[in-house]
Amino acid sequence: MTRPQRGNHPEEGVDDPPGGTTYYVDSRAGNDSASGTSAAMPWRSLDQVNRTTFRPGDRILLKAGGSWQGQLRPKGSGEEHRPIVIGDYGKGPKPRIEGEGRVDDAVRLFNQEYWEIRDLDVSNAVPATGTPGENLRDLRGIHVSGDDSRRLDHFVIERVDVHDVTGEVNWISGSVSNNAPGIHFKTGWDGSKKTGGIIFDTTVPDITAPPAAPTVLGDIEVRHSTVRNTSFAGIVVKQYTGDGKDANGNTIATPTRWGLTNTPHRVLVKRGR
């Protein structure tokens, strides 16, 4: 198996783990018809990555200095001691994932586990208009979520820069008479604190008929990363509780109260460059 080229921030253990495959993606010189399994024959698009189901131990390496517009949403899950890793290769600036406000999440994982995301530059901004707040939307940079009533473990985000996310501002209480473009009051717990830089949350398939057991995210680490200019939240970890509201602030969801009890999370945030 090909040994990955080292990027700006060399990772420990760059050899492919047993059973794992390294995939390369180059926004300039890649070709989606190529194998993608060597730096000489990389894929080109996020679409090619997104339609692939990756396996434990796989690596997805984006070419340093490259940029992609849209959403990075790879499929599959890793397993204990064999996570799936997103990183970079080559020399140059961190690879950029630019949602441009056209997708809810620039990077998205849903009902997946054992993922590590490293060395990316992530943004998701709608251009400003003449009306303050009019460009704010239900947007995130990196979003990890799930709804399948399982415990989903091991999410590491490291050396990632998330910036310029035009997330709307949603408050738990207040009066809807104070709503303004991009600012909403009386949204409830589930509707608040859900836009911004890096969001870990859970939901349910049907808010009127929630399942018997919650989805739980565990073993979360964000380290040596930056979050800035995200309109609202920086890093959020929250559990679904079932208090969804309509535009007038009326509850339309069936309560679960999961987010109000001691649902287990282990979150480590490490500061640094």
Short mmCIF file of N, CA, C and O in Angstrom, two decimals, residues 120-222:
data_model
loop_
_atom_site.label_atom_id
_atom_site.label_comp_id
_atom_site.label_asym_id
_atom_site.label_seq_id
_atom_site.Cartn_x
_atom_site.Cartn_y
_atom_site.Cartn_z
N LEU A 120 -7.97 20.86 8.03
CA LEU A 120 -8.84 21.45 7.02
C LEU A 120 -9.11 22.90 7.35
O LEU A 120 -9.04 23.33 8.50
N ASP A 121 -9.45 23.67 6.32
CA ASP A 121 -9.94 25.04 6.43
C ASP A 121 -11.38 25.02 5.96
O ASP A 121 -11.65 24.69 4.80
N VAL A 122 -12.33 25.34 6.85
CA VAL A 122 -13.75 25.14 6.57
C VAL A 122 -14.50 26.46 6.72
O VAL A 122 -14.33 27.18 7.71
N SER A 123 -15.33 26.79 5.74
CA SER A 123 -16.18 27.98 5.82
C SER A 123 -17.54 27.67 5.20
O SER A 123 -17.70 26.71 4.46
N ASN A 124 -18.52 28.53 5.52
CA ASN A 124 -19.87 28.32 4.99
C ASN A 124 -20.65 29.63 5.12
O ASN A 124 -21.48 29.79 6.01
N ALA A 125 -20.38 30.56 4.22
CA ALA A 125 -20.92 31.92 4.35
C ALA A 125 -21.78 32.31 3.16
O ALA A 125 -21.40 32.10 2.00
N VAL A 126 -22.94 32.90 3.46
CA VAL A 126 -23.77 33.55 2.45
C VAL A 126 -23.30 35.01 2.36
O VAL A 126 -23.13 35.67 3.39
N PRO A 127 -23.10 35.54 1.16
CA PRO A 127 -22.67 36.94 1.05
C PRO A 127 -23.67 37.88 1.72
O PRO A 127 -24.88 37.66 1.71
N ALA A 128 -23.13 38.93 2.33
CA ALA A 128 -23.98 39.92 2.99
C ALA A 128 -24.83 40.67 1.97
O ALA A 128 -24.45 40.82 0.80
N THR A 129 -25.99 41.11 2.43
CA THR A 129 -26.88 41.93 1.60
C THR A 129 -26.96 43.33 2.21
O THR A 129 -26.25 43.64 3.17
N GLY A 130 -27.84 44.15 1.69
CA GLY A 130 -28.01 45.49 2.24
C GLY A 130 -28.76 45.51 3.55
O GLY A 130 -28.78 46.54 4.24
N THR A 131 -29.38 44.39 3.95
CA THR A 131 -30.13 44.31 5.20
C THR A 131 -29.34 43.49 6.21
O THR A 131 -29.06 42.31 5.96
N PRO A 132 -28.96 44.08 7.34
CA PRO A 132 -28.21 43.32 8.35
C PRO A 132 -28.95 42.06 8.77
O PRO A 132 -30.14 42.10 9.09
N GLY A 133 -28.25 40.95 8.79
CA GLY A 133 -28.84 39.68 9.23
C GLY A 133 -29.57 38.91 8.16
O GLY A 133 -29.91 37.74 8.36
N GLU A 134 -29.81 39.52 7.00
CA GLU A 134 -30.59 38.86 5.97
C GLU A 134 -29.88 37.65 5.37
O GLU A 134 -30.50 36.74 4.83
N ASN A 135 -28.57 37.63 5.50
CA ASN A 135 -27.79 36.51 4.95
C ASN A 135 -27.57 35.38 5.95
O ASN A 135 -26.92 34.38 5.63
N LEU A 136 -28.11 35.52 7.17
CA LEU A 136 -27.92 34.48 8.17
C LEU A 136 -28.88 33.32 7.89
O LEU A 136 -30.05 33.52 7.57
N ARG A 137 -28.36 32.09 8.04
CA ARG A 137 -29.13 30.90 7.69
C ARG A 137 -28.86 29.79 8.73
O ARG A 137 -28.04 29.94 9.61
N ASP A 138 -29.54 28.68 8.55
CA ASP A 138 -29.36 27.49 9.38
C ASP A 138 -28.11 26.75 8.89
O ASP A 138 -28.19 25.71 8.25
N LEU A 139 -26.93 27.31 9.21
CA LEU A 139 -25.67 26.85 8.63
C LEU A 139 -24.67 26.47 9.70
O LEU A 139 -24.65 27.04 10.80
N ARG A 140 -23.78 25.54 9.33
CA ARG A 140 -22.70 25.10 10.20
C ARG A 140 -21.44 24.86 9.38
O ARG A 140 -21.52 24.61 8.17
N GLY A 141 -20.30 24.91 10.04
CA GLY A 141 -19.06 24.52 9.40
C GLY A 141 -18.92 23.01 9.39
O GLY A 141 -18.99 22.36 8.36
N ILE A 142 -18.74 22.43 10.58
CA ILE A 142 -18.65 20.97 10.75
C ILE A 142 -19.82 20.54 11.62
O ILE A 142 -20.06 21.10 12.70
N HIS A 143 -20.56 19.53 11.18
CA HIS A 143 -21.75 19.07 11.90
C HIS A 143 -21.70 17.56 12.05
O HIS A 143 -21.66 16.82 11.07
N VAL A 144 -21.70 17.11 13.30
CA VAL A 144 -21.75 15.68 13.62
C VAL A 144 -23.07 15.42 14.33
O VAL A 144 -23.35 16.04 15.36
N SER A 145 -23.88 14.52 13.79
CA SER A 145 -25.21 14.31 14.35
C SER A 145 -25.66 12.87 14.12
O SER A 145 -24.95 12.07 13.50
N GLY A 146 -26.84 12.54 14.62
CA GLY A 146 -27.39 11.21 14.42
C GLY A 146 -28.80 11.11 14.97
O GLY A 146 -29.24 11.96 15.76
N ASP A 147 -29.52 10.07 14.55
CA ASP A 147 -30.91 9.90 15.00
C ASP A 147 -31.31 8.43 15.12
O ASP A 147 -32.51 8.11 15.13
N ASP A 148 -30.35 7.51 15.21
CA ASP A 148 -30.70 6.09 15.12
C ASP A 148 -30.68 5.36 16.46
O ASP A 148 -30.58 4.13 16.51
N SER A 149 -30.80 6.10 17.57
CA SER A 149 -30.95 5.51 18.90
C SER A 149 -29.77 4.62 19.30
O SER A 149 -29.93 3.63 20.02
N ARG A 150 -28.57 4.98 18.85
CA ARG A 150 -27.36 4.26 19.25
C ARG A 150 -26.42 5.21 19.96
O ARG A 150 -26.58 6.42 19.91
N ARG A 151 -25.42 4.66 20.59
CA ARG A 151 -24.29 5.46 21.07
C ARG A 151 -23.26 5.50 19.96
O ARG A 151 -22.82 4.45 19.46
N LEU A 152 -22.89 6.68 19.55
CA LEU A 152 -21.91 6.90 18.49
C LEU A 152 -20.66 7.49 19.12
O LEU A 152 -20.71 8.54 19.77
N ASP A 153 -19.53 6.83 18.93
CA ASP A 153 -18.32 7.17 19.67
C ASP A 153 -17.18 7.64 18.77
O ASP A 153 -17.13 7.32 17.59
N HIS A 154 -16.30 8.39 19.39
CA HIS A 154 -14.98 8.77 18.87
C HIS A 154 -15.05 9.71 17.67
O HIS A 154 -15.12 9.30 16.51
N PHE A 155 -15.00 11.00 18.02
CA PHE A 155 -14.92 12.06 17.01
C PHE A 155 -13.79 12.99 17.43
O PHE A 155 -13.85 13.62 18.49
N VAL A 156 -12.77 13.06 16.60
CA VAL A 156 -11.62 13.91 16.88
C VAL A 156 -11.53 14.97 15.79
O VAL A 156 -11.54 14.64 14.59
N ILE A 157 -11.47 16.22 16.18
CA ILE A 157 -11.25 17.32 15.25
C ILE A 157 -9.97 18.02 15.70
O ILE A 157 -9.88 18.50 16.83
N GLU A 158 -8.99 18.07 14.81
CA GLU A 158 -7.66 18.55 15.21
C GLU A 158 -7.05 19.42 14.12
O GLU A 158 -7.13 19.10 12.93
N ARG A 159 -6.46 20.54 14.55
CA ARG A 159 -5.77 21.46 13.64
C ARG A 159 -6.68 21.90 12.50
O ARG A 159 -6.25 22.03 11.35
N VAL A 160 -7.94 22.12 12.82
CA VAL A 160 -8.92 22.57 11.82
C VAL A 160 -9.25 24.03 12.09
O VAL A 160 -9.39 24.44 13.24
N ASP A 161 -9.34 24.81 11.03
CA ASP A 161 -9.74 26.22 11.13
C ASP A 161 -11.13 26.38 10.52
O ASP A 161 -11.32 26.17 9.32
N VAL A 162 -12.09 26.74 11.36
CA VAL A 162 -13.47 26.97 10.91
C VAL A 162 -13.75 28.46 11.04
O VAL A 162 -13.54 29.05 12.10
N HIS A 163 -14.26 29.05 9.98
CA HIS A 163 -14.44 30.51 9.99
C HIS A 163 -15.51 30.91 8.99
O HIS A 163 -15.87 30.16 8.09
N ASP A 164 -16.04 32.11 9.17
CA ASP A 164 -16.98 32.71 8.22
C ASP A 164 -18.15 31.77 7.94
O ASP A 164 -18.34 31.29 6.82
N VAL A 165 -18.91 31.50 9.00
CA VAL A 165 -20.15 30.74 8.88
C VAL A 165 -21.29 31.68 9.26
O VAL A 165 -21.35 32.16 10.38
N THR A 166 -22.18 31.95 8.32
CA THR A 166 -23.26 32.90 8.58
C THR A 166 -24.45 32.17 9.20
O THR A 166 -25.51 32.02 8.59
N GLY A 167 -24.26 31.73 10.43
CA GLY A 167 -25.31 31.01 11.16
C GLY A 167 -26.32 31.97 11.77
O GLY A 167 -25.97 33.03 12.30
N GLU A 168 -27.58 31.59 11.72
CA GLU A 168 -28.63 32.43 12.31
C GLU A 168 -28.57 32.35 13.84
O GLU A 168 -28.01 31.40 14.41
N VAL A 169 -29.14 33.34 14.49
CA VAL A 169 -29.11 33.45 15.95
C VAL A 169 -30.47 33.03 16.50
O VAL A 169 -31.48 33.71 16.27
N ASN A 170 -30.52 31.92 17.19
CA ASN A 170 -31.77 31.39 17.74
C ASN A 170 -31.67 31.32 19.26
O ASN A 170 -30.77 30.67 19.79
N TRP A 171 -32.65 31.95 19.96
CA TRP A 171 -32.65 31.97 21.41
C TRP A 171 -33.75 31.05 21.95
O TRP A 171 -34.80 30.89 21.34
N ILE A 172 -33.49 30.45 23.11
CA ILE A 172 -34.44 29.50 23.69
C ILE A 172 -35.78 30.16 24.01
O ILE A 172 -36.84 29.62 23.69
N SER A 173 -35.74 31.31 24.65
CA SER A 173 -36.97 31.96 25.12
C SER A 173 -37.13 33.33 24.49
O SER A 173 -36.61 33.58 23.41
N GLY A 174 -37.82 34.22 25.18
CA GLY A 174 -38.06 35.56 24.65
C GLY A 174 -39.40 35.66 23.97
O GLY A 174 -40.30 34.83 24.17
N SER A 175 -39.55 36.66 23.13
CA SER A 175 -40.81 36.90 22.43
C SER A 175 -40.57 36.93 20.93
O SER A 175 -39.62 37.56 20.46
N VAL A 176 -41.45 36.27 20.18
CA VAL A 176 -41.28 36.25 18.73
C VAL A 176 -41.49 37.64 18.13
O VAL A 176 -41.11 37.88 16.97
N SER A 177 -42.04 38.57 18.91
CA SER A 177 -42.19 39.93 18.41
C SER A 177 -40.85 40.62 18.23
O SER A 177 -40.75 41.65 17.53
N ASN A 178 -39.84 40.07 18.86
CA ASN A 178 -38.50 40.63 18.74
C ASN A 178 -37.69 40.00 17.61
O ASN A 178 -36.51 40.31 17.44
N ASN A 179 -38.32 39.09 16.84
CA ASN A 179 -37.60 38.47 15.74
C ASN A 179 -37.18 39.51 14.72
O ASN A 179 -37.86 40.53 14.51
N ALA A 180 -36.05 39.26 14.08
CA ALA A 180 -35.52 40.13 13.04
C ALA A 180 -34.81 39.24 12.04
O ALA A 180 -34.63 38.04 12.27
N PRO A 181 -34.41 39.78 10.89
CA PRO A 181 -33.68 38.93 9.93
C PRO A 181 -32.50 38.24 10.59
O PRO A 181 -31.63 38.89 11.17
N GLY A 182 -32.50 36.90 10.54
CA GLY A 182 -31.41 36.13 11.09
C GLY A 182 -31.42 35.96 12.59
O GLY A 182 -30.53 35.30 13.14
N ILE A 183 -32.42 36.53 13.29
CA ILE A 183 -32.49 36.45 14.75
C ILE A 183 -33.90 35.99 15.14
O ILE A 183 -34.89 36.62 14.77
N HIS A 184 -33.98 34.88 15.89
CA HIS A 184 -35.27 34.33 16.25
C HIS A 184 -35.31 34.02 17.75
O HIS A 184 -34.37 33.44 18.29
N PHE A 185 -36.41 34.40 18.39
CA PHE A 185 -36.60 34.12 19.80
C PHE A 185 -37.64 33.02 19.98
O PHE A 185 -38.39 32.68 19.07
N LYS A 186 -37.64 32.46 21.20
CA LYS A 186 -38.61 31.43 21.60
C LYS A 186 -38.54 30.20 20.68
O LYS A 186 -39.55 29.65 20.27
N THR A 187 -37.32 29.76 20.39
CA THR A 187 -37.15 28.59 19.52
C THR A 187 -37.09 27.28 20.31
O THR A 187 -37.15 26.21 19.72
N GLY A 188 -36.93 27.36 21.65
CA GLY A 188 -36.75 26.16 22.44
C GLY A 188 -35.32 25.66 22.40
O GLY A 188 -34.48 26.15 21.64
N TRP A 189 -35.04 24.66 23.23
CA TRP A 189 -33.69 24.10 23.34
C TRP A 189 -33.22 23.52 22.01
O TRP A 189 -32.11 23.77 21.56
N ASP A 190 -34.08 22.71 21.38
CA ASP A 190 -33.66 22.03 20.16
C ASP A 190 -33.40 23.01 19.02
O ASP A 190 -32.58 22.73 18.14
N GLY A 191 -34.10 24.14 19.02
CA GLY A 191 -33.93 25.10 17.94
C GLY A 191 -32.82 26.10 18.18
O GLY A 191 -32.41 26.81 17.26
N SER A 192 -32.31 26.16 19.41
CA SER A 192 -31.28 27.15 19.74
C SER A 192 -29.89 26.54 19.67
O SER A 192 -29.72 25.33 19.66
N LYS A 193 -28.91 27.42 19.61
CA LYS A 193 -27.50 27.00 19.65
C LYS A 193 -27.22 25.85 18.69
O LYS A 193 -26.56 24.87 19.03
N LYS A 194 -27.70 25.98 17.49
CA LYS A 194 -27.51 24.90 16.51
C LYS A 194 -26.81 25.35 15.25
O LYS A 194 -26.65 24.57 14.31
N THR A 195 -26.41 26.61 15.19
CA THR A 195 -25.65 27.09 14.05
C THR A 195 -24.31 27.62 14.53
O THR A 195 -24.16 28.05 15.67
N GLY A 196 -23.32 27.57 13.65
CA GLY A 196 -22.02 28.08 14.03
C GLY A 196 -20.88 27.25 13.48
O GLY A 196 -20.99 26.65 12.40
N GLY A 197 -19.80 27.18 14.23
CA GLY A 197 -18.57 26.59 13.71
C GLY A 197 -18.56 25.08 13.71
O GLY A 197 -18.53 24.43 12.67
N ILE A 198 -18.57 24.47 14.91
CA ILE A 198 -18.50 23.02 15.05
C ILE A 198 -19.64 22.59 15.96
O ILE A 198 -19.68 22.97 17.13
N ILE A 199 -20.57 21.82 15.44
CA ILE A 199 -21.77 21.44 16.17
C ILE A 199 -21.85 19.93 16.30
O ILE A 199 -21.80 19.20 15.30
N PHE A 200 -21.99 19.45 17.54
CA PHE A 200 -22.28 18.05 17.82
C PHE A 200 -23.68 18.01 18.43
O PHE A 200 -23.91 18.58 19.50
N ASP A 201 -24.62 17.35 17.77
CA ASP A 201 -25.96 17.27 18.34
C ASP A 201 -26.65 15.98 17.89
O ASP A 201 -26.10 15.21 17.11
N THR A 202 -27.83 15.75 18.42
CA THR A 202 -28.62 14.59 18.02
C THR A 202 -30.04 15.03 17.72
O THR A 202 -30.48 16.11 18.12
N THR A 203 -30.77 14.16 17.03
CA THR A 203 -32.14 14.48 16.66
C THR A 203 -32.94 13.18 16.62
O THR A 203 -32.48 12.15 17.12
N VAL A 204 -34.15 13.23 16.06
CA VAL A 204 -34.99 12.04 15.91
C VAL A 204 -35.58 12.06 14.50
O VAL A 204 -35.72 13.12 13.89
N PRO A 205 -35.94 10.89 13.96
CA PRO A 205 -36.51 10.86 12.62
C PRO A 205 -37.84 11.60 12.51
O PRO A 205 -38.16 12.19 11.48
N ASP A 206 -38.65 11.58 13.58
CA ASP A 206 -39.98 12.19 13.56
C ASP A 206 -40.19 12.87 14.90
O ASP A 206 -40.27 12.20 15.94
N ILE A 207 -40.27 14.19 14.92
CA ILE A 207 -40.38 14.91 16.19
C ILE A 207 -41.71 14.67 16.89
O ILE A 207 -41.83 14.91 18.09
N THR A 208 -42.72 14.17 16.18
CA THR A 208 -44.01 13.88 16.81
C THR A 208 -44.09 12.45 17.35
O THR A 208 -45.02 12.12 18.08
N ALA A 209 -43.15 11.59 16.97
CA ALA A 209 -43.14 10.19 17.42
C ALA A 209 -41.70 9.75 17.67
O ALA A 209 -41.14 8.94 16.92
N PRO A 210 -41.07 10.27 18.72
CA PRO A 210 -39.66 9.94 18.97
C PRO A 210 -39.50 8.48 19.37
O PRO A 210 -40.42 7.86 19.91
N PRO A 211 -38.33 7.89 19.13
CA PRO A 211 -38.07 6.51 19.54
C PRO A 211 -37.95 6.40 21.05
O PRO A 211 -37.91 7.40 21.76
N ALA A 212 -37.85 5.16 21.52
CA ALA A 212 -37.79 4.93 22.97
C ALA A 212 -36.44 5.31 23.56
O ALA A 212 -36.34 5.64 24.74
N ALA A 213 -35.38 5.24 22.75
CA ALA A 213 -34.04 5.49 23.26
C ALA A 213 -33.37 6.62 22.49
O ALA A 213 -33.58 6.76 21.28
N PRO A 214 -32.55 7.42 23.15
CA PRO A 214 -31.87 8.53 22.47
C PRO A 214 -30.66 8.06 21.68
O PRO A 214 -30.12 6.99 21.90
N THR A 215 -30.24 8.90 20.76
CA THR A 215 -28.92 8.79 20.16
C THR A 215 -27.95 9.57 21.03
O THR A 215 -28.25 10.69 21.45
N VAL A 216 -26.80 8.99 21.33
CA VAL A 216 -25.82 9.62 22.22
C VAL A 216 -24.48 9.71 21.50
O VAL A 216 -24.02 8.73 20.91
N LEU A 217 -23.86 10.87 21.54
CA LEU A 217 -22.51 11.05 21.01
C LEU A 217 -21.52 11.02 22.16
O LEU A 217 -21.71 11.73 23.16
N GLY A 218 -20.48 10.22 22.04
CA GLY A 218 -19.50 10.12 23.11
C GLY A 218 -18.08 10.22 22.59
O GLY A 218 -17.83 10.06 21.40
N ASP A 219 -17.14 10.47 23.50
CA ASP A 219 -15.71 10.52 23.18
C ASP A 219 -15.44 11.55 22.09
O ASP A 219 -15.00 11.23 20.99
N ILE A 220 -15.71 12.81 22.42
CA ILE A 220 -15.55 13.93 21.49
C ILE A 220 -14.31 14.73 21.90
O ILE A 220 -14.17 15.10 23.06
N GLU A 221 -13.44 15.00 20.94
CA GLU A 221 -12.28 15.83 21.21
C GLU A 221 -12.13 16.88 20.11
O GLU A 221 -12.17 16.55 18.92
N VAL A 222 -11.96 18.12 20.51
CA VAL A 222 -11.61 19.20 19.59
C VAL A 222 -10.31 19.80 20.12
O VAL A 222 -10.27 20.29 21.24
#
